Amino acid sequence: MTAISLQGISKRYRDHVAVEGLDLEVQAGEFMVLVGPSGCGKSTTLRMIAGLEDISEGRLLIGGRDVTHAEPHERDIAMVFQSYALYPHMTVHMNMAFGLLRTSRLARDEIEARVQEAAQRLQITELLQRRPNELSGGQRQRVAIGRALVRKPKVFLFDEPLSNLDAKLRTHMRSELERLHAELGITIVYVTHDQVEAMTLGTRIAVMDRGHLCQVGAPMEVYRRPANRFVASFIGSPEMNFLPVPEALTPGRAWLNAQYGDVAIQHCAVLGLRPEELAISVEQVPAPLSWRGVVQRVERLGAEAYAQIRVGESDVLVRTEADAVLEAEQAIVLEPELARIRVFDAHTGALLTGRV
Ligand SMILES: Nc1ncnc2c1ncn2[C@@H]1O[C@H](COP(=O)(O)OP(=O)(O)O)[C@@H](O)[C@H]1O
Ligand SMILES: [Mg+2]
């Protein structure tokens, strides 16, 4: 198994900085997901690992070896693209074998054995004689993965491999990728803009924003304790709510000060709470820290409901029971799960304090 080390990696396109000072240690055998909005530098980072893009600054080690300036074929990696990039005029069999026939010195028997093994693993043996235009999107995706598998790479790179598939197939392919990772025990770096994919697939996730790495951690760790407001908003659906710090000389403010000290509360702060970390109360005597609000609407999804609550100038989303008795215009009190409160700097967005 092979570790990957990105040390102060930057990528500049003339005057545009696509990736800046990226430090990331991908452990051997890990399923690392790079996640962030479109244009944040995910593909550029992956392409630098693959050797398809020059590294402007910094050092890249794969398996302890400095490959910053190595050719792609010297890196022992395989990459699967969103577009599949299959050869349309070749059969599935040929698509999978072609790279090895062209660039490796493997015997034909060995290549054949590898193609058969990969086809079996991916359940595409019956498709080996077809051409790409005779395959569904999901089948094409398998062929693209198969073509990477036959090379027996030490590292697998995936760039949004499931984006062209419908929702049901995406869920299915997620479990297949998980199984593949478990069976092969190889290192995977996987790029996606989809936070659900990141949460469900990653051993760890690395969240990027505008060319910078914001946070690296286990999915639930990032979900519970996001390093800044960007990560807090980006990871989790529906999004985290941001609530104002209660006025001075109120019990809520006093409680916050007692918990976190004036430091956190003095300069402009906001409190981050997820929809499941707030409760709606109709009590006349509110808890020490609470907000008064008015129900706007309730969206009942079957197993649960989300209530949209107006608090001052902003809307807050609260998860409730599906049959919660709530109606529009009703005045309520919002009470946070105290142990989950996160305090963010309202100007810089940084997490000032918060428990997991
Ligand atoms: N060949 C290129 N020339 C100039 N700018 C580029 C090039 N490739 C990517 N970029 C820019 O670099 C930034 C990051 O792009 P990319 O890595 O593709 O983002 P992502 O994969 O996260 O959507 C974007 O602003 C993009 O426009
Ligand atoms: Mg991309």
Coordinates of C-alpha atoms and ligand atoms in Angstrom, one line a residue:
M1 CA 0.0 0.0 0.0
T2 CA 1.2 3.4 -0.9
A3 CA 1.0 6.8 0.8
I4 CA 0.8 10.1 -1.0
S5 CA 2.3 13.3 0.4
L6 CA 1.5 16.7 -1.0
Q7 CA 3.8 19.3 0.4
G8 CA 3.1 23.0 -0.2
I9 CA 1.7 22.2 -3.7
S10 CA 0.6 25.2 -5.8
K11 CA -0.6 25.5 -9.4
R12 CA -0.5 28.8 -11.3
Y13 CA -1.9 29.3 -14.8
R14 CA -0.2 32.6 -15.8
D15 CA -1.8 35.1 -13.4
H16 CA -4.4 32.7 -12.0
V17 CA -3.7 30.7 -8.9
A18 CA -5.8 27.5 -9.1
V19 CA -4.3 25.7 -6.0
E20 CA -2.2 27.4 -3.3
G21 CA 0.1 25.9 -0.7
L22 CA -1.7 22.6 -0.4
D23 CA -0.4 20.3 2.4
L24 CA -2.1 16.9 2.5
E25 CA -0.9 13.5 3.8
V26 CA -2.9 10.6 2.2
Q27 CA -2.2 7.5 4.2
A28 CA -1.6 4.1 2.6
G29 CA -4.8 2.3 1.9
E30 CA -6.9 5.3 2.7
F31 CA -10.0 6.4 0.7
M32 CA -9.4 10.1 0.7
V33 CA -12.1 12.4 -0.8
L34 CA -11.3 15.9 -2.1
V35 CA -14.6 17.8 -1.9
G36 CA -15.5 21.4 -2.7
P37 CA -17.6 23.5 -5.0
S38 CA -16.9 23.7 -8.7
G39 CA -13.7 25.6 -9.6
C40 CA -12.1 25.2 -6.1
G41 CA -9.1 23.3 -7.6
K42 CA -10.0 19.6 -7.0
S43 CA -9.3 18.4 -10.6
T44 CA -6.2 20.4 -10.8
T45 CA -4.9 18.8 -7.6
L46 CA -5.7 15.3 -8.9
R47 CA -4.1 16.0 -12.2
M48 CA -1.0 17.1 -10.5
I49 CA -0.9 13.9 -8.5
A50 CA -1.4 12.0 -11.8
G51 CA 1.4 14.0 -13.5
L52 CA -1.0 15.4 -16.2
E53 CA -0.4 18.9 -14.9
D54 CA 3.0 20.4 -13.9
I55 CA 3.4 21.4 -10.3
S56 CA 4.3 25.1 -10.1
E57 CA 5.6 24.9 -6.5
G58 CA 6.0 22.3 -3.8
R59 CA 6.8 18.6 -3.6
L60 CA 4.9 15.4 -4.3
L61 CA 5.8 12.0 -2.9
I62 CA 4.2 8.8 -3.8
G63 CA 5.2 5.8 -1.7
G64 CA 8.0 7.9 -0.2
R65 CA 9.5 8.6 -3.6
D66 CA 9.8 12.2 -4.9
V67 CA 7.8 12.2 -8.1
T68 CA 7.2 16.0 -8.4
H69 CA 8.7 16.0 -11.9
A70 CA 8.2 12.3 -12.8
E71 CA 6.3 11.3 -16.0
P72 CA 2.7 10.0 -15.4
H73 CA 3.7 6.4 -16.3
E74 CA 6.4 6.4 -13.7
R75 CA 4.0 7.0 -10.8
D76 CA 2.1 3.7 -10.6
I77 CA -1.3 5.3 -10.6
A78 CA -4.5 4.9 -12.6
M79 CA -7.0 7.6 -13.1
V80 CA -10.8 7.3 -13.9
F81 CA -12.4 10.4 -15.5
Q82 CA -16.0 11.7 -15.3
S83 CA -16.2 11.5 -19.1
Y84 CA -15.0 7.8 -19.1
A85 CA -12.8 8.6 -22.1
L86 CA -13.3 5.2 -23.8
Y87 CA -12.3 4.5 -27.3
P88 CA -15.5 4.4 -29.3
H89 CA -14.3 2.2 -32.1
M90 CA -12.9 -0.5 -29.8
T91 CA -14.7 -3.3 -27.9
V92 CA -14.9 -3.3 -24.2
H93 CA -12.2 -6.0 -24.2
M94 CA -9.9 -3.9 -26.3
N95 CA -10.6 -0.8 -24.3
M96 CA -9.4 -2.6 -21.2
A97 CA -6.4 -4.3 -22.8
F98 CA -5.2 -1.6 -25.0
G99 CA -3.1 0.4 -22.5
L100 CA -1.3 -2.7 -21.3
L101 CA -0.6 -3.9 -24.9
R102 CA 0.8 -0.5 -25.8
T103 CA 2.8 0.5 -22.8
S104 CA 3.7 -2.7 -20.7
R105 CA 5.9 -5.6 -21.5
L106 CA 3.4 -8.1 -20.1
A107 CA 2.8 -11.3 -22.0
R108 CA -0.5 -11.6 -23.9
D109 CA -1.7 -14.4 -21.5
E110 CA -1.1 -12.2 -18.5
I111 CA -3.0 -9.3 -20.1
E112 CA -5.9 -11.6 -21.0
A113 CA -6.0 -13.0 -17.5
R114 CA -6.1 -9.5 -16.0
V115 CA -8.9 -8.4 -18.3
Q116 CA -11.0 -11.5 -17.4
E117 CA -10.4 -11.0 -13.7
A118 CA -11.3 -7.3 -13.8
A119 CA -14.4 -8.0 -16.0
Q120 CA -15.5 -10.6 -13.5
R121 CA -15.0 -8.4 -10.5
L122 CA -17.0 -5.7 -12.2
Q123 CA -19.6 -8.1 -13.6
I124 CA -19.1 -7.0 -17.2
T125 CA -17.9 -10.3 -18.7
E126 CA -20.9 -10.5 -21.0
L127 CA -20.2 -7.1 -22.3
L128 CA -16.6 -7.7 -23.4
Q129 CA -17.4 -7.9 -27.1
R130 CA -19.6 -4.8 -27.2
R131 CA -18.6 -1.2 -28.1
P132 CA -19.1 1.7 -25.8
N133 CA -22.2 3.1 -27.7
E134 CA -23.9 -0.2 -26.9
L135 CA -23.5 0.3 -23.2
S136 CA -25.5 2.2 -20.5
G137 CA -23.8 5.0 -18.5
G138 CA -23.3 2.7 -15.6
Q139 CA -21.7 0.0 -17.8
R140 CA -19.4 2.5 -19.4
Q141 CA -18.3 3.6 -16.0
R142 CA -17.5 0.0 -15.1
V143 CA -15.4 -0.4 -18.2
A144 CA -13.5 2.8 -17.3
I145 CA -12.8 1.4 -13.9
G146 CA -11.9 -2.0 -15.4
R147 CA -9.4 -0.3 -17.7
A148 CA -7.7 1.2 -14.6
L149 CA -7.9 -2.1 -12.6
V150 CA -6.0 -4.2 -15.2
R151 CA -3.0 -2.0 -14.6
K152 CA -2.9 -3.1 -11.0
P153 CA -1.9 0.4 -9.9
K154 CA -0.8 1.3 -6.4
V155 CA -3.0 4.3 -6.3
F156 CA -6.4 5.0 -7.9
L157 CA -7.5 8.5 -8.8
F158 CA -11.1 9.2 -9.5
D159 CA -12.4 12.5 -10.8
E160 CA -16.2 12.8 -10.3
P161 CA -16.8 9.3 -11.6
L162 CA -20.4 9.1 -10.7
S163 CA -21.6 12.6 -11.8
N164 CA -23.1 11.3 -15.1
L165 CA -25.2 8.6 -13.5
D166 CA -28.7 8.9 -12.2
A167 CA -29.4 9.0 -8.4
K168 CA -30.2 5.3 -8.0
L169 CA -27.2 4.1 -9.9
R170 CA -25.0 6.5 -8.1
T171 CA -26.0 4.9 -4.8
H172 CA -25.3 1.5 -6.2
M173 CA -21.9 2.4 -7.6
R174 CA -21.0 4.0 -4.2
S175 CA -21.3 0.6 -2.5
E176 CA -19.4 -1.0 -5.4
L177 CA -16.6 1.4 -5.0
E178 CA -16.5 0.8 -1.3
R179 CA -16.3 -2.9 -1.9
L180 CA -13.6 -2.5 -4.4
H181 CA -11.6 -0.4 -2.0
A182 CA -12.0 -3.0 0.8
E183 CA -11.1 -5.9 -1.5
L184 CA -8.1 -4.4 -3.2
G185 CA -6.9 -2.4 -0.2
I186 CA -5.4 0.3 -2.4
T187 CA -5.0 4.0 -1.8
I188 CA -7.8 6.0 -3.4
V189 CA -8.0 9.8 -4.0
Y190 CA -11.5 10.6 -5.1
V191 CA -12.7 14.0 -6.2
T192 CA -16.4 15.1 -6.0
H193 CA -18.4 18.3 -5.5
D194 CA -21.1 16.2 -3.9
Q195 CA -20.9 16.3 -0.1
V196 CA -23.1 13.2 0.3
E197 CA -20.7 11.2 -1.8
A198 CA -17.8 12.6 0.3
M199 CA -19.5 11.8 3.6
T200 CA -20.4 8.3 2.6
L201 CA -17.3 7.2 0.8
G202 CA -14.3 8.9 2.5
T203 CA -12.2 7.4 5.2
R204 CA -11.3 11.0 5.5
I205 CA -12.4 14.0 3.6
A206 CA -10.4 17.1 2.5
V207 CA -12.6 20.2 2.0
M208 CA -11.3 22.8 -0.5
D209 CA -12.4 26.3 -1.1
R210 CA -10.9 28.6 -3.8
G211 CA -7.6 26.8 -4.2
H212 CA -7.1 26.3 -0.5
L213 CA -7.5 23.3 1.8
C214 CA -9.9 24.2 4.6
Q215 CA -10.0 21.1 6.7
V216 CA -9.1 17.4 6.6
G217 CA -10.7 14.8 8.9
A218 CA -13.0 11.9 9.3
P219 CA -16.5 12.7 7.8
M220 CA -18.3 12.9 11.1
E221 CA -15.5 14.9 12.7
V222 CA -15.8 17.5 9.9
Y223 CA -19.6 17.4 10.2
R224 CA -19.5 17.9 13.9
R225 CA -16.6 20.3 14.2
P226 CA -16.2 22.3 10.9
A227 CA -13.1 24.5 11.0
N228 CA -15.0 27.5 9.5
R229 CA -18.3 28.7 8.2
F230 CA -17.6 27.7 4.7
V231 CA -17.1 24.1 5.7
A232 CA -20.0 24.3 8.1
S233 CA -22.3 25.4 5.2
F234 CA -20.8 23.1 2.6
I235 CA -20.9 19.8 4.5
G236 CA -24.4 18.7 5.6
S237 CA -27.8 19.0 4.0
P238 CA -29.9 20.8 4.8
E239 CA -27.3 23.4 5.8
M240 CA -26.2 24.5 9.2
N241 CA -28.1 27.4 10.7
F242 CA -26.3 30.5 11.9
L243 CA -28.0 32.3 14.8
P244 CA -27.2 35.6 16.4
V245 CA -25.6 35.8 19.9
P246 CA -28.3 37.1 22.3
E247 CA -28.3 40.7 23.4
A248 CA -26.1 41.7 26.4
L249 CA -27.8 41.5 29.8
T250 CA -30.0 38.6 28.8
P251 CA -29.8 35.1 30.3
G252 CA -28.6 33.7 26.9
R253 CA -25.7 36.0 26.7
A254 CA -24.8 35.3 30.4
W255 CA -24.9 31.6 29.7
L256 CA -22.6 31.9 26.7
N257 CA -20.2 34.0 28.6
A258 CA -20.1 31.5 31.4
Q259 CA -19.4 28.7 28.9
Y260 CA -17.0 30.3 26.5
G261 CA -15.8 33.4 28.1
D262 CA -16.1 36.9 26.9
V263 CA -13.3 36.4 24.4
A264 CA -15.5 34.4 22.0
I265 CA -18.6 36.5 22.5
Q266 CA -17.1 40.0 22.5
H267 CA -16.1 40.3 19.0
C268 CA -18.8 39.7 16.5
A269 CA -19.7 36.1 16.7
V270 CA -22.5 33.8 15.3
L271 CA -23.6 30.5 16.6
G272 CA -23.8 27.5 14.3
L273 CA -26.4 24.8 14.9
R274 CA -27.6 22.1 12.6
P275 CA -31.3 21.5 11.9
E276 CA -31.3 18.4 14.2
E277 CA -29.6 20.3 17.0
L278 CA -32.5 22.7 17.6
A279 CA -35.7 21.9 19.3
I280 CA -39.0 23.8 19.1
S281 CA -40.6 24.5 22.4
V282 CA -43.9 26.1 23.2
E283 CA -43.1 26.6 26.9
Q284 CA -43.8 29.9 28.4
V285 CA -40.5 29.9 30.3
P286 CA -37.7 29.5 27.9
A287 CA -34.4 27.8 28.6
P288 CA -31.4 30.1 29.4
L289 CA -30.3 30.2 25.8
S290 CA -33.1 30.4 23.3
W291 CA -34.6 32.4 20.5
R292 CA -38.1 33.5 19.9
G293 CA -39.4 32.7 16.4
V294 CA -42.4 32.4 14.2
V295 CA -43.2 29.3 12.2
Q296 CA -43.2 30.1 8.4
R297 CA -44.0 26.7 7.0
V298 CA -43.5 23.0 7.7
E299 CA -42.2 20.6 5.1
R300 CA -43.3 17.0 6.0
L301 CA -41.1 14.4 4.3
G302 CA -42.7 11.3 5.7
A303 CA -40.2 10.1 8.2
E304 CA -39.4 13.6 9.5
A305 CA -40.4 17.2 8.9
Y306 CA -38.5 20.5 8.6
A307 CA -39.9 23.6 10.1
Q308 CA -38.8 26.9 8.7
I309 CA -38.7 29.4 11.5
R310 CA -38.3 33.2 11.3
V311 CA -35.8 34.4 13.9
G312 CA -35.3 38.2 13.6
E313 CA -34.1 38.8 10.1
S314 CA -33.2 35.2 9.2
D315 CA -34.8 31.9 8.5
V316 CA -33.8 28.9 10.5
L317 CA -34.5 25.3 9.6
V318 CA -35.4 22.8 12.3
R319 CA -35.8 19.1 12.0
T320 CA -38.9 17.8 13.9
E321 CA -41.0 14.8 14.0
A322 CA -43.2 14.1 11.0
D323 CA -46.4 14.7 12.8
A324 CA -45.3 17.6 15.0
V325 CA -48.2 19.9 15.7
L326 CA -47.1 23.2 14.2
E327 CA -48.7 25.7 12.0
A328 CA -47.8 28.8 10.1
E329 CA -47.7 32.1 12.1
Q330 CA -47.4 30.2 15.4
A331 CA -45.0 31.8 17.9
I332 CA -42.5 29.4 19.3
V333 CA -39.2 29.2 21.2
L334 CA -36.1 27.6 19.7
E335 CA -33.8 25.8 22.1
P336 CA -30.4 24.5 21.1
E337 CA -28.8 21.3 22.1
L338 CA -26.3 23.1 24.4
A339 CA -23.4 20.6 23.9
R340 CA -23.5 21.1 20.1
I341 CA -23.2 24.9 20.0
R342 CA -20.3 26.2 17.7
V343 CA -19.1 29.8 17.9
F344 CA -17.8 31.3 14.7
D345 CA -16.1 34.6 14.1
A346 CA -18.7 36.6 12.1
H347 CA -15.9 38.4 10.1
T348 CA -13.3 35.7 9.4
G349 CA -15.7 32.7 9.6
A350 CA -13.2 30.8 11.7
L351 CA -14.4 28.4 14.4
L352 CA -13.7 30.1 17.7
T353 CA -14.9 27.4 19.9
G354 CA -17.2 24.5 20.1
R355 CA -17.5 21.0 21.4
V356 CA -17.9 17.8 19.4
Ligands
LIG1 N1 -5.8 25.0 -18.2 C1 -6.2 26.0 -17.4 N2 -5.9 27.2 -17.6 C2 -6.3 28.2 -16.8 N3 -7.1 28.1 -15.8 C3 -7.5 26.8 -15.4 C4 -7.1 25.7 -16.2 N4 -7.6 24.6 -15.7 C5 -8.3 25.0 -14.6 N5 -8.2 26.3 -14.4 C6 -8.8 27.1 -13.4 O1 -8.4 26.7 -12.1 C7 -9.4 26.7 -11.2 C8 -9.6 25.3 -10.6 O2 -10.1 24.4 -11.6 P1 -10.4 22.9 -11.3 O3 -9.3 22.3 -10.7 O4 -10.9 22.3 -12.6 O5 -11.7 23.0 -10.3 P2 -12.7 21.8 -9.8 O6 -12.2 20.5 -10.4 O7 -12.6 21.9 -8.3 O8 -14.0 22.2 -10.3 C9 -10.6 27.2 -11.9 O9 -10.8 28.6 -11.6 C10 -10.3 27.0 -13.3 O10 -11.0 27.9 -14.1
MG2 MG -13.2 19.2 -11.7

